[in-house]
XYZ file of C-alpha atoms in Angstrom:
156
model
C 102.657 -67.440 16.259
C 99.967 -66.373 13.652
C 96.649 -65.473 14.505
C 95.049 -68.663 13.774
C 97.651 -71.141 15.731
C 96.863 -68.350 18.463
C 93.296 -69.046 18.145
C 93.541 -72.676 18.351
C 95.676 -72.615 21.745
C 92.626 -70.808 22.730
C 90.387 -73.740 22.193
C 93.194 -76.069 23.735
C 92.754 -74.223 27.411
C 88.883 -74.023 26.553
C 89.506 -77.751 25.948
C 91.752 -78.197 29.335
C 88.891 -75.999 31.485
C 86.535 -78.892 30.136
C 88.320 -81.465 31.428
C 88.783 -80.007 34.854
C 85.194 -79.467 35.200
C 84.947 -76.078 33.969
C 82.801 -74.303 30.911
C 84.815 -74.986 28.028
C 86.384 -71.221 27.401
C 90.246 -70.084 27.231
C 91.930 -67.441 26.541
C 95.461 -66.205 26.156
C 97.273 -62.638 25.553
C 99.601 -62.145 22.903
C 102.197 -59.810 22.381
C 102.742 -57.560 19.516
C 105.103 -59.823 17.812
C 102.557 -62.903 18.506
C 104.428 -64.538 21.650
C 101.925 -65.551 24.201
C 102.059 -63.856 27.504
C 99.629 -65.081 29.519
C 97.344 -67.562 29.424
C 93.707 -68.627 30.809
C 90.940 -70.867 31.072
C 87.511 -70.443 32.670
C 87.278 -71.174 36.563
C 83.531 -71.134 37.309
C 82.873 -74.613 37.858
C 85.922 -74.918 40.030
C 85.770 -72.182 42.377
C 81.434 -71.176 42.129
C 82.850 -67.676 41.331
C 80.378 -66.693 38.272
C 83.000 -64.206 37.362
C 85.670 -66.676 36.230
C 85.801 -65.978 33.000
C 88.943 -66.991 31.023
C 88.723 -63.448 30.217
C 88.299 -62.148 32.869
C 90.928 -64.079 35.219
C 93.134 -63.501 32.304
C 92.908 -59.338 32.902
C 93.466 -59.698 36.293
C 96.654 -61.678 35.937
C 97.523 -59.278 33.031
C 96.113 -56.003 34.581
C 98.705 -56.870 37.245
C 101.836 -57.756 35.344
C 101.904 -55.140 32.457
C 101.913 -51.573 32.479
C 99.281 -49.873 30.675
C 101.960 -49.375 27.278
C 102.320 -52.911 27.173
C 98.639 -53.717 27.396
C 97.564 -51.109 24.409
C 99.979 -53.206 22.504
C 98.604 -56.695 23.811
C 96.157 -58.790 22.287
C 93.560 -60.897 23.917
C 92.727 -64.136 22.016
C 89.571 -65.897 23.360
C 88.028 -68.930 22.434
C 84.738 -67.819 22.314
C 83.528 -63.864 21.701
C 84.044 -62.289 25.105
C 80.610 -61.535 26.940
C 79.218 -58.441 27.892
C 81.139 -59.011 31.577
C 84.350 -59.952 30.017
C 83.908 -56.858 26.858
C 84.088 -54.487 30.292
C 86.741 -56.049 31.623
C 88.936 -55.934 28.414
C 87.874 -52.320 27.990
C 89.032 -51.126 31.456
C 92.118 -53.034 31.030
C 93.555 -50.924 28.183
C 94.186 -53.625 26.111
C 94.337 -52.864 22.509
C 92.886 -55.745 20.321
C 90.421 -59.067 20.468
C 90.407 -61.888 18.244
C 87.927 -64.100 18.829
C 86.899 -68.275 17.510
C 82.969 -68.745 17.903
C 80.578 -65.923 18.220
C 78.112 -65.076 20.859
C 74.820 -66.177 18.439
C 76.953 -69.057 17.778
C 77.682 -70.038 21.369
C 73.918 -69.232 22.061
C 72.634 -72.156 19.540
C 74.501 -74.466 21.191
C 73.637 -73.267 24.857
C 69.905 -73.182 24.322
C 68.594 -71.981 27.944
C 71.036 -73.633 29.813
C 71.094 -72.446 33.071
C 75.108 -72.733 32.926
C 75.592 -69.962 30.441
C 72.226 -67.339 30.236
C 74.175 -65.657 27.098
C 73.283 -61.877 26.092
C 72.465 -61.326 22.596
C 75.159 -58.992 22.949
C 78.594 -58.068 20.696
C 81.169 -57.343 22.023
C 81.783 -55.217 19.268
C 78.823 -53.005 20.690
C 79.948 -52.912 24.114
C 83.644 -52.249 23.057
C 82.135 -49.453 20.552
C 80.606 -47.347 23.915
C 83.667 -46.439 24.907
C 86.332 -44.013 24.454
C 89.157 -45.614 22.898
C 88.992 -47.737 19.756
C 89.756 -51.771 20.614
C 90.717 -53.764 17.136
C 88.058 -56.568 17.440
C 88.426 -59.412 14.910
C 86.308 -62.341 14.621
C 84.530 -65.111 14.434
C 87.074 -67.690 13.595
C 87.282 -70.959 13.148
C 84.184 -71.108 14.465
C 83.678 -74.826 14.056
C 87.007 -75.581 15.332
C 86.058 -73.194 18.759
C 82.242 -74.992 18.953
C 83.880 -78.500 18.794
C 84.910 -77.839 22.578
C 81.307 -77.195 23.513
C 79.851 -80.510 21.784
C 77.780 -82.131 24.456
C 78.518 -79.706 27.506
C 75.690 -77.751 27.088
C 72.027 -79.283 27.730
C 70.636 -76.692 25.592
């Protein structure tokens, strides 16, 4: 799959956390060649764990299957840009590239001060940037095609 029908699966499993009762964020890991791997959606709602991230539940599962090879040549696809929690998480993983739909600022406009989601004004490109090893970070995206799953879910 290309990087953009990648994306979009993201935003279907952001779409299928929505309608479980979950913040509307997936996320999926891709292979060097572009197969998907894994895939994720967000779990807060669900299970009152603030930590379930699609990102984040998405390293565990993959943090636990691959090897650390495999996961330099992975790529984590996310729906939204990963947070400041989920930027850690990635880094620590070892994998080796992000591509990401609607940014942080973006995600914050349509948030507000939702209790929900209290977003950082921060990149992950700055978080990702503290570390030791270089992670290929690519995005925003389809950004309007990513908010779309947030349309009404926020009160912000």
């Amino acid at each position: 799959m290309d990087q953009d029908a990648l994306l979009r699966r993201a935003v279907e499993l952001a779409d299928r956390a929505r309608a479980r009762g979950d913040h509307p964020f997936g996320a999926l890991l891709a292979t060097a060649d572009g197969r998907i791997a894994l895939e994720a959606e967000n779990s807060v709602g669900t299970t009152r764990d603030v930590t379930g991230h699609a990102e984040t539940n998405l390293v565990s599962a993959a943090t636990r299957r691959f090897g650390a090879d495999e996961l330099r040549s992975m790529t984590l696809v996310t729906s939204c840009e990963p947070c400041a929690m989920c930027s850690g998480a990635i880094y620590w993983s070892g994998i080796g590239a992000v591509v990401f739909g609607l940014s942080e600022k973006g995600l914050l406009a349509l948030t507000g001060d939702d209790p929900e989601n209290p977003t950082l004004d921060l990149p992950c490109r700055t978080v990702l940037s503290a570390g030791q090893r270089e992670i290929a970070v690519t995005g925003p995206l389809l950004e309007e095609e990513a908010a779309a799953s947030h349309a009404g879910f926020w009160r912000g």
